[in-house]
Amino acid sequence: MGITEQTIVEQFPFWRAALVARQKLPAAPVTVFVGCGTSYNLALSLAAVANAAGRTAIAVPGREWVDRPQSYWPDWQSAHVVALSRSGETTETIAAAEASRAAGAFVTGITCAAGSGLAAVSDRVVFAETHPAEGIVMTASASLMLLMGLQLIGIPVDAGVVDAAEAALSATDAAADALIAGRSHFVYLGGGSLYGVALEGALKLLEMSQTFAQAFHPLEYRHGPISLLDERTVGVMLYGDARPDDEALLVGEMRAKGARVIGFGGPGDVSISVPVAPALAGLAALPALQLLGERVAAAKGLDTVAPRHLTKVVMLA
Ligand code: F1P
């Protein structure tokens, strides 16, 4: 087993250690989740969960929030900002936290690096230790920051969720090689809080295996992107609680057109059970999506420890 895979399959003890009561989001007219790359995908998922839980929230990429916050929220100075960064050293995320604080906003930093630059510029820090072998590709840390963000919003995460994620990972591991054999185009579908997780699944696969991957809201897929679907496509459907029947119909159509589909929480060529509350479905599926990236990379003989053109942190001069 390679080092990246080790960080994926060995992440659950770190989850269990993170199942502690978190401080809650303070009252604010809007909560803005900011981050870059994987951390932005997590921000998107968390904003959707927060809205569904009755908060008002948006997600914005770090540099966008620095350069044009008014494009995202007119009264942006009134925001509570939650900045996510595994390393705590991403230039754009630190700049977003600093600019927000300078404008009078309260800033919460979510990170896996307690003594980082982000921690230094945040009003308070939410921290969890990640797998020590984690390298460039964010695996355990991504799950942990999603978990911490959910707890911050007030969504309880218990040991049953960890067990469900571990079981989904094992079931995906058993099915992955047959699912991906001969396939070179990957499409991830998820709505609401699952859209950010779909984006993250696609980013993981793209980073690890240099393979074309896209993500869409499920029913958006018919509006153009489906034209790329053929017998080289793998579909990953993250079933939501709002319209699972419509999503199953779409999966049926994708299969009829030549795609092989893995369904998380619903039907497909492979069906993976996700027996958790809707707000936790993305967290429970995330390790399985990380493993899919690893399996595609392995099938192409690629080393996921040193992915092409990537560095662990993007620090700009
Ligand atoms: C964010 C990030 C990663 C990406 C790459 C560069 O890092 O964009 O998501 O995979 O390695 O950095 P961070 O701010 O969460 O540390």
mmCIF file of C-alpha atoms and ligand atoms in Angstrom:
data_model
loop_
_atom_site.group_PDB
_atom_site.id
_atom_site.type_symbol
_atom_site.label_atom_id
_atom_site.label_comp_id
_atom_site.label_asym_id
_atom_site.label_seq_id
_atom_site.Cartn_x
_atom_site.Cartn_y
_atom_site.Cartn_z
ATOM 1 C CA MET A 1 0.000 0.000 0.000
ATOM 2 C CA GLY A 2 1.370 3.438 -0.981
ATOM 3 C CA ILE A 3 1.636 6.370 1.413
ATOM 4 C CA THR A 4 -1.396 8.249 0.039
ATOM 5 C CA GLU A 5 -3.589 5.179 0.346
ATOM 6 C CA GLN A 6 -2.318 4.721 3.886
ATOM 7 C CA THR A 7 -3.494 8.228 4.800
ATOM 8 C CA ILE A 8 -6.922 7.396 3.352
ATOM 9 C CA VAL A 9 -7.521 4.046 5.035
ATOM 10 C CA GLU A 10 -5.886 5.055 8.332
ATOM 11 C CA GLN A 11 -7.834 8.315 8.747
ATOM 12 C CA PHE A 12 -10.618 7.068 11.010
ATOM 13 C CA PRO A 13 -8.758 7.126 14.352
ATOM 14 C CA PHE A 14 -8.121 10.833 13.630
ATOM 15 C CA TRP A 15 -11.861 11.306 13.044
ATOM 16 C CA ARG A 16 -12.636 9.601 16.354
ATOM 17 C CA ALA A 17 -10.168 11.877 18.145
ATOM 18 C CA ALA A 18 -11.959 14.872 16.581
ATOM 19 C CA LEU A 19 -15.420 13.876 17.873
ATOM 20 C CA VAL A 20 -15.316 16.496 20.586
ATOM 21 C CA ALA A 21 -17.821 19.267 21.240
ATOM 22 C CA ARG A 22 -16.957 22.347 19.159
ATOM 23 C CA GLN A 23 -17.663 25.988 19.744
ATOM 24 C CA LYS A 24 -20.665 27.126 17.755
ATOM 25 C CA LEU A 25 -20.882 29.683 14.995
ATOM 26 C CA PRO A 26 -21.541 33.144 16.431
ATOM 27 C CA ALA A 27 -24.667 35.015 15.343
ATOM 28 C CA ALA A 28 -23.977 37.091 12.234
ATOM 29 C CA PRO A 29 -25.991 38.375 9.267
ATOM 30 C CA VAL A 30 -23.974 36.038 7.041
ATOM 31 C CA THR A 31 -21.313 33.385 7.529
ATOM 32 C CA VAL A 32 -18.718 33.279 4.755
ATOM 33 C CA PHE A 33 -16.712 30.081 4.373
ATOM 34 C CA VAL A 34 -13.454 30.768 2.501
ATOM 35 C CA GLY A 35 -10.658 28.514 1.278
ATOM 36 C CA CYS A 36 -8.664 27.476 -1.788
ATOM 37 C CA GLY A 37 -8.662 24.205 -3.727
ATOM 38 C CA THR A 38 -9.916 21.336 -1.593
ATOM 39 C CA SER A 39 -10.605 23.765 1.233
ATOM 40 C CA TYR A 40 -12.881 25.802 -1.057
ATOM 41 C CA ASN A 41 -14.801 22.643 -2.007
ATOM 42 C CA LEU A 42 -15.307 21.974 1.703
ATOM 43 C CA ALA A 43 -16.437 25.593 2.140
ATOM 44 C CA LEU A 44 -19.110 25.077 -0.532
ATOM 45 C CA SER A 45 -20.424 21.986 1.201
ATOM 46 C CA LEU A 46 -20.430 23.654 4.629
ATOM 47 C CA ALA A 47 -22.245 26.756 3.376
ATOM 48 C CA ALA A 48 -25.010 24.539 1.983
ATOM 49 C CA VAL A 49 -25.300 22.639 5.278
ATOM 50 C CA ALA A 50 -25.375 25.907 7.239
ATOM 51 C CA ASN A 51 -28.153 27.328 5.050
ATOM 52 C CA ALA A 52 -30.209 24.144 5.402
ATOM 53 C CA ALA A 53 -29.727 24.430 9.184
ATOM 54 C CA GLY A 54 -31.223 27.935 9.161
ATOM 55 C CA ARG A 55 -28.088 30.075 8.957
ATOM 56 C CA THR A 56 -27.322 32.420 6.085
ATOM 57 C CA ALA A 57 -24.057 31.341 4.495
ATOM 58 C CA ILE A 58 -22.012 31.547 1.314
ATOM 59 C CA ALA A 59 -18.703 30.082 0.159
ATOM 60 C CA VAL A 60 -16.089 32.173 -1.627
ATOM 61 C CA PRO A 61 -12.575 31.311 -2.877
ATOM 62 C CA GLY A 62 -9.918 33.006 -0.727
ATOM 63 C CA ARG A 63 -8.614 35.492 -3.269
ATOM 64 C CA GLU A 64 -12.091 36.452 -4.476
ATOM 65 C CA TRP A 65 -13.023 37.421 -0.926
ATOM 66 C CA VAL A 66 -9.921 39.626 -0.708
ATOM 67 C CA ASP A 67 -10.340 41.317 -4.085
ATOM 68 C CA ARG A 68 -14.096 41.739 -4.507
ATOM 69 C CA PRO A 69 -16.089 40.773 -1.413
ATOM 70 C CA GLN A 70 -18.886 43.135 -2.499
ATOM 71 C CA SER A 71 -19.455 40.874 -5.548
ATOM 72 C CA TYR A 72 -20.472 38.129 -3.136
ATOM 73 C CA TRP A 73 -22.144 39.981 -0.258
ATOM 74 C CA PRO A 74 -23.030 43.702 -0.385
ATOM 75 C CA ASP A 75 -22.677 44.251 3.370
ATOM 76 C CA TRP A 76 -19.524 42.146 3.490
ATOM 77 C CA GLN A 77 -18.025 43.859 6.577
ATOM 78 C CA SER A 78 -20.829 42.355 8.692
ATOM 79 C CA ALA A 79 -19.801 38.775 7.855
ATOM 80 C CA HIS A 80 -18.523 36.118 10.190
ATOM 81 C CA VAL A 81 -15.673 34.519 8.252
ATOM 82 C CA VAL A 82 -14.712 30.861 8.596
ATOM 83 C CA ALA A 83 -11.369 30.335 6.848
ATOM 84 C CA LEU A 84 -10.360 26.756 6.043
ATOM 85 C CA SER A 85 -6.772 25.705 5.338
ATOM 86 C CA ARG A 86 -5.038 22.416 6.121
ATOM 87 C CA SER A 87 -1.593 24.017 6.134
ATOM 88 C CA GLY A 88 -2.778 27.354 7.478
ATOM 89 C CA GLU A 89 -0.193 28.891 5.154
ATOM 90 C CA THR A 90 -2.042 29.376 1.856
ATOM 91 C CA THR A 91 -1.390 33.013 0.959
ATOM 92 C CA GLU A 92 -4.870 33.756 -0.403
ATOM 93 C CA THR A 93 -6.683 32.252 2.593
ATOM 94 C CA ILE A 94 -4.530 34.111 5.110
ATOM 95 C CA ALA A 95 -5.078 37.331 3.144
ATOM 96 C CA ALA A 96 -8.847 36.737 3.223
ATOM 97 C CA ALA A 97 -8.760 36.241 6.987
ATOM 98 C CA GLU A 98 -6.585 39.329 7.487
ATOM 99 C CA ALA A 99 -8.698 41.561 5.242
ATOM 100 C CA SER A 100 -11.888 40.425 6.968
ATOM 101 C CA ARG A 101 -10.486 41.108 10.388
ATOM 102 C CA ALA A 102 -9.178 44.502 9.335
ATOM 103 C CA ALA A 103 -12.739 45.319 8.218
ATOM 104 C CA GLY A 104 -14.075 44.340 11.633
ATOM 105 C CA ALA A 105 -15.242 40.774 10.976
ATOM 106 C CA PHE A 106 -14.825 37.949 13.462
ATOM 107 C CA VAL A 107 -12.683 35.175 11.957
ATOM 108 C CA THR A 108 -12.673 31.482 12.813
ATOM 109 C CA GLY A 109 -9.803 29.453 11.355
ATOM 110 C CA ILE A 110 -10.280 25.733 10.686
ATOM 111 C CA THR A 111 -6.919 24.039 10.190
ATOM 112 C CA CYS A 112 -4.726 21.011 10.794
ATOM 113 C CA ALA A 113 -1.736 23.221 11.654
ATOM 114 C CA ALA A 114 -2.154 24.784 15.095
ATOM 115 C CA GLY A 115 0.848 27.124 14.933
ATOM 116 C CA SER A 116 0.200 28.342 11.388
ATOM 117 C CA GLY A 117 -0.137 31.794 9.857
ATOM 118 C CA LEU A 118 -3.903 31.328 9.633
ATOM 119 C CA ALA A 119 -4.082 30.502 13.336
ATOM 120 C CA ALA A 120 -2.143 33.696 14.073
ATOM 121 C CA VAL A 121 -4.577 35.927 12.177
ATOM 122 C CA SER A 122 -7.807 34.234 13.370
ATOM 123 C CA ASP A 123 -9.879 35.304 16.384
ATOM 124 C CA ARG A 124 -10.233 31.646 17.281
ATOM 125 C CA VAL A 125 -8.942 28.359 15.902
ATOM 126 C CA VAL A 126 -10.660 25.017 15.397
ATOM 127 C CA PHE A 127 -7.980 22.353 15.071
ATOM 128 C CA ALA A 128 -7.621 18.629 14.507
ATOM 129 C CA GLU A 129 -4.482 16.619 14.029
ATOM 130 C CA THR A 130 -4.253 14.855 10.680
ATOM 131 C CA HIS A 131 -2.379 11.725 9.568
ATOM 132 C CA PRO A 132 1.355 12.503 9.874
ATOM 133 C CA ALA A 133 2.174 10.852 6.524
ATOM 134 C CA GLU A 134 -0.209 13.054 4.546
ATOM 135 C CA GLY A 135 1.593 14.669 1.609
ATOM 136 C CA ILE A 136 0.630 16.980 -1.209
ATOM 137 C CA VAL A 137 -2.826 15.509 -1.797
ATOM 138 C CA MET A 138 -5.288 16.402 0.956
ATOM 139 C CA THR A 139 -6.987 13.229 2.200
ATOM 140 C CA ALA A 140 -7.540 12.745 5.948
ATOM 141 C CA SER A 141 -7.227 16.502 6.517
ATOM 142 C CA ALA A 142 -10.049 17.253 4.069
ATOM 143 C CA SER A 143 -12.378 14.870 5.893
ATOM 144 C CA LEU A 144 -11.324 16.293 9.253
ATOM 145 C CA MET A 145 -11.918 19.904 8.250
ATOM 146 C CA LEU A 146 -15.355 18.973 6.896
ATOM 147 C CA LEU A 147 -16.092 17.183 10.163
ATOM 148 C CA MET A 148 -14.960 20.177 12.230
ATOM 149 C CA GLY A 149 -16.986 22.567 10.087
ATOM 150 C CA LEU A 150 -20.126 20.464 10.515
ATOM 151 C CA GLN A 151 -19.657 20.424 14.273
ATOM 152 C CA LEU A 152 -19.134 24.184 14.269
ATOM 153 C CA ILE A 153 -22.455 24.618 12.457
ATOM 154 C CA GLY A 154 -24.049 22.488 15.184
ATOM 155 C CA ILE A 155 -24.467 19.200 13.294
ATOM 156 C CA PRO A 156 -23.692 16.328 15.681
ATOM 157 C CA VAL A 157 -21.121 13.875 14.323
ATOM 158 C CA ASP A 158 -20.964 10.600 16.242
ATOM 159 C CA ALA A 159 -19.092 7.294 16.050
ATOM 160 C CA GLY A 160 -21.831 5.829 13.811
ATOM 161 C CA VAL A 161 -20.857 8.300 11.067
ATOM 162 C CA VAL A 162 -17.235 7.190 11.320
ATOM 163 C CA ASP A 163 -18.313 3.544 11.033
ATOM 164 C CA ALA A 164 -20.502 4.363 8.011
ATOM 165 C CA ALA A 165 -17.611 6.139 6.272
ATOM 166 C CA GLU A 166 -15.281 3.239 6.965
ATOM 167 C CA ALA A 167 -17.820 0.736 5.594
ATOM 168 C CA ALA A 168 -18.397 2.863 2.463
ATOM 169 C CA LEU A 169 -14.641 2.971 1.930
ATOM 170 C CA SER A 170 -14.309 -0.840 2.192
ATOM 171 C CA ALA A 171 -17.251 -1.442 -0.143
ATOM 172 C CA THR A 172 -15.817 1.006 -2.702
ATOM 173 C CA ASP A 173 -12.384 -0.593 -2.417
ATOM 174 C CA ALA A 174 -13.876 -3.992 -3.286
ATOM 175 C CA ALA A 175 -15.678 -2.623 -6.358
ATOM 176 C CA ALA A 176 -13.251 0.022 -7.638
ATOM 177 C CA ASP A 177 -10.996 -1.915 -10.003
ATOM 178 C CA ALA A 178 -13.881 -3.446 -11.994
ATOM 179 C CA LEU A 179 -15.682 -0.086 -12.024
ATOM 180 C CA ILE A 180 -12.801 1.905 -13.515
ATOM 181 C CA ALA A 181 -11.349 -0.722 -15.878
ATOM 182 C CA GLY A 182 -11.011 0.830 -19.335
ATOM 183 C CA ARG A 183 -12.567 4.152 -18.257
ATOM 184 C CA SER A 184 -10.947 7.572 -18.708
ATOM 185 C CA HIS A 185 -13.654 10.206 -18.068
ATOM 186 C CA PHE A 186 -15.165 10.685 -14.630
ATOM 187 C CA VAL A 187 -18.310 12.642 -13.765
ATOM 188 C CA TYR A 188 -19.295 13.428 -10.160
ATOM 189 C CA LEU A 189 -22.868 14.471 -9.425
ATOM 190 C CA GLY A 190 -24.271 15.867 -6.189
ATOM 191 C CA GLY A 191 -26.734 18.557 -5.115
ATOM 192 C CA GLY A 192 -26.883 20.887 -2.093
ATOM 193 C CA SER A 193 -24.116 20.063 0.369
ATOM 194 C CA LEU A 194 -23.101 17.170 -1.877
ATOM 195 C CA TYR A 195 -22.103 19.489 -4.714
ATOM 196 C CA GLY A 196 -18.924 20.604 -2.897
ATOM 197 C CA VAL A 197 -18.153 16.958 -2.149
ATOM 198 C CA ALA A 198 -18.714 16.052 -5.816
ATOM 199 C CA LEU A 199 -16.269 18.810 -6.784
ATOM 200 C CA GLU A 200 -13.812 17.459 -4.249
ATOM 201 C CA GLY A 201 -14.144 13.898 -5.603
ATOM 202 C CA ALA A 202 -13.431 15.223 -9.092
ATOM 203 C CA LEU A 203 -10.481 17.345 -7.901
ATOM 204 C CA LYS A 204 -9.002 14.380 -6.024
ATOM 205 C CA LEU A 205 -9.161 12.121 -9.071
ATOM 206 C CA LEU A 206 -7.799 14.832 -11.334
ATOM 207 C CA GLU A 207 -4.883 15.654 -8.981
ATOM 208 C CA MET A 208 -3.977 12.052 -8.236
ATOM 209 C CA SER A 209 -4.428 10.436 -11.620
ATOM 210 C CA GLN A 210 -4.246 13.261 -14.190
ATOM 211 C CA THR A 211 -7.573 12.107 -15.536
ATOM 212 C CA PHE A 212 -10.384 14.261 -16.915
ATOM 213 C CA ALA A 213 -12.999 14.704 -14.196
ATOM 214 C CA GLN A 214 -15.991 17.020 -13.902
ATOM 215 C CA ALA A 215 -18.646 17.744 -11.277
ATOM 216 C CA PHE A 216 -22.204 18.989 -11.686
ATOM 217 C CA HIS A 217 -25.453 19.347 -9.812
ATOM 218 C CA PRO A 218 -27.283 16.132 -10.812
ATOM 219 C CA LEU A 219 -30.020 17.437 -13.068
ATOM 220 C CA GLU A 220 -27.700 20.022 -14.631
ATOM 221 C CA TYR A 221 -25.885 17.111 -16.235
ATOM 222 C CA ARG A 222 -28.498 16.660 -18.962
ATOM 223 C CA HIS A 223 -28.191 20.325 -19.944
ATOM 224 C CA GLY A 224 -25.104 19.943 -22.117
ATOM 225 C CA PRO A 225 -22.397 17.990 -20.273
ATOM 226 C CA ILE A 226 -24.066 14.657 -21.045
ATOM 227 C CA SER A 227 -22.873 15.080 -24.636
ATOM 228 C CA LEU A 228 -19.410 13.886 -23.502
ATOM 229 C CA LEU A 229 -20.767 10.655 -21.986
ATOM 230 C CA ASP A 230 -19.712 7.414 -23.701
ATOM 231 C CA GLU A 231 -18.383 3.955 -22.880
ATOM 232 C CA ARG A 232 -15.262 5.556 -21.374
ATOM 233 C CA THR A 233 -17.283 7.340 -18.660
ATOM 234 C CA VAL A 234 -17.629 6.520 -14.976
ATOM 235 C CA GLY A 235 -20.432 8.347 -13.181
ATOM 236 C CA VAL A 236 -20.354 8.912 -9.423
ATOM 237 C CA MET A 237 -23.822 9.798 -8.117
ATOM 238 C CA LEU A 238 -24.023 11.193 -4.597
ATOM 239 C CA TYR A 239 -27.732 10.697 -3.952
ATOM 240 C CA GLY A 240 -29.470 13.470 -2.010
ATOM 241 C CA ASP A 241 -32.642 13.384 0.043
ATOM 242 C CA ALA A 242 -34.638 15.843 -2.097
ATOM 243 C CA ARG A 243 -35.158 14.061 -5.446
ATOM 244 C CA PRO A 244 -33.545 10.586 -5.261
ATOM 245 C CA ASP A 245 -36.020 9.140 -7.787
ATOM 246 C CA ASP A 246 -35.060 11.731 -10.398
ATOM 247 C CA GLU A 247 -31.391 11.068 -9.677
ATOM 248 C CA ALA A 248 -31.964 7.326 -10.114
ATOM 249 C CA LEU A 249 -33.644 8.002 -13.476
ATOM 250 C CA LEU A 250 -30.604 10.005 -14.552
ATOM 251 C CA VAL A 251 -28.310 7.164 -13.467
ATOM 252 C CA GLY A 252 -30.417 4.749 -15.533
ATOM 253 C CA GLU A 253 -30.086 7.023 -18.551
ATOM 254 C CA MET A 254 -26.304 7.322 -18.067
ATOM 255 C CA ARG A 255 -25.955 3.551 -17.880
ATOM 256 C CA ALA A 256 -28.100 3.074 -20.975
ATOM 257 C CA LYS A 257 -25.791 5.462 -22.839
ATOM 258 C CA GLY A 258 -22.663 3.506 -21.862
ATOM 259 C CA ALA A 259 -21.482 4.904 -18.517
ATOM 260 C CA ARG A 260 -20.651 2.711 -15.545
ATOM 261 C CA VAL A 261 -22.100 4.319 -12.408
ATOM 262 C CA ILE A 262 -21.350 4.026 -8.716
ATOM 263 C CA GLY A 263 -24.219 5.291 -6.581
ATOM 264 C CA PHE A 264 -23.648 6.474 -3.017
ATOM 265 C CA GLY A 265 -26.959 6.085 -1.192
ATOM 266 C CA GLY A 266 -28.854 4.796 -4.238
ATOM 267 C CA PRO A 267 -28.749 2.556 -7.306
ATOM 268 C CA GLY A 268 -25.985 2.109 -9.879
ATOM 269 C CA ASP A 269 -23.794 -0.636 -11.343
ATOM 270 C CA VAL A 270 -22.312 -0.489 -7.863
ATOM 271 C CA SER A 271 -24.427 0.757 -4.961
ATOM 272 C CA ILE A 272 -22.751 1.937 -1.757
ATOM 273 C CA SER A 273 -24.848 2.303 1.366
ATOM 274 C CA VAL A 274 -24.581 5.663 3.215
ATOM 275 C CA PRO A 275 -26.812 5.218 6.287
ATOM 276 C CA VAL A 276 -26.405 8.673 7.855
ATOM 277 C CA ALA A 277 -28.420 11.917 8.128
ATOM 278 C CA PRO A 278 -28.456 14.030 4.910
ATOM 279 C CA ALA A 279 -26.077 16.680 6.296
ATOM 280 C CA LEU A 280 -23.495 13.951 6.953
ATOM 281 C CA ALA A 281 -23.752 12.049 3.655
ATOM 282 C CA GLY A 282 -20.883 13.954 2.041
ATOM 283 C CA LEU A 283 -18.567 13.334 4.968
ATOM 284 C CA ALA A 284 -19.431 9.629 4.974
ATOM 285 C CA ALA A 285 -18.713 9.279 1.233
ATOM 286 C CA LEU A 286 -15.538 11.397 1.107
ATOM 287 C CA PRO A 287 -12.914 8.733 1.996
ATOM 288 C CA ALA A 288 -14.396 6.432 -0.677
ATOM 289 C CA LEU A 289 -14.043 9.219 -3.259
ATOM 290 C CA GLN A 290 -10.434 9.756 -2.182
ATOM 291 C CA LEU A 291 -9.754 6.050 -2.715
ATOM 292 C CA LEU A 292 -11.262 6.151 -6.200
ATOM 293 C CA GLY A 293 -8.602 8.720 -7.162
ATOM 294 C CA GLU A 294 -5.889 6.468 -5.785
ATOM 295 C CA ARG A 295 -7.213 3.431 -7.688
ATOM 296 C CA VAL A 296 -7.344 5.292 -11.011
ATOM 297 C CA ALA A 297 -3.790 6.557 -10.426
ATOM 298 C CA ALA A 298 -2.628 3.014 -9.625
ATOM 299 C CA ALA A 299 -4.255 1.690 -12.816
ATOM 300 C CA LYS A 300 -2.239 4.302 -14.756
ATOM 301 C CA GLY A 301 0.973 3.522 -12.830
ATOM 302 C CA LEU A 302 1.103 7.024 -11.340
ATOM 303 C CA ASP A 303 2.678 7.971 -8.026
ATOM 304 C CA THR A 304 0.166 9.961 -5.954
ATOM 305 C CA VAL A 305 2.844 11.155 -3.543
ATOM 306 C CA ALA A 306 4.247 13.581 -6.121
ATOM 307 C CA PRO A 307 1.419 14.651 -8.459
ATOM 308 C CA ARG A 308 2.436 16.644 -11.509
ATOM 309 C CA HIS A 309 2.705 20.456 -11.059
ATOM 310 C CA LEU A 310 1.367 20.400 -7.481
ATOM 311 C CA THR A 311 2.871 21.573 -4.217
ATOM 312 C CA LYS A 312 1.564 21.013 -0.710
ATOM 313 C CA VAL A 313 0.965 24.715 -0.176
ATOM 314 C CA VAL A 314 0.559 27.555 -2.653
ATOM 315 C CA MET A 315 2.471 30.495 -1.169
ATOM 316 C CA LEU A 316 2.572 33.574 -3.345
ATOM 317 C CA ALA A 317 5.300 36.205 -3.129
HETATM 318 C C1 F1P B 1 -5.157 24.228 -0.336
HETATM 319 C C2 F1P B 1 -4.589 23.643 -1.616
HETATM 320 C C3 F1P B 1 -4.875 22.161 -1.783
HETATM 321 C C4 F1P B 1 -4.300 21.621 -3.086
HETATM 322 C C5 F1P B 1 -2.835 21.966 -3.300
HETATM 323 C C6 F1P B 1 -2.482 23.379 -2.870
HETATM 324 O O1 F1P B 1 -4.362 23.992 0.767
HETATM 325 O O2 F1P B 1 -5.185 24.354 -2.684
HETATM 326 O O3 F1P B 1 -6.260 21.915 -1.780
HETATM 327 O O4 F1P B 1 -4.435 20.220 -3.130
HETATM 328 O O5 F1P B 1 -2.012 21.030 -2.729
HETATM 329 O O6 F1P B 1 -3.185 23.815 -1.665
HETATM 330 P P1 F1P B 1 -4.719 24.469 2.249
HETATM 331 O O7 F1P B 1 -4.977 25.942 2.231
HETATM 332 O O8 F1P B 1 -5.926 23.725 2.691
HETATM 333 O O9 F1P B 1 -3.491 24.111 3.043
#
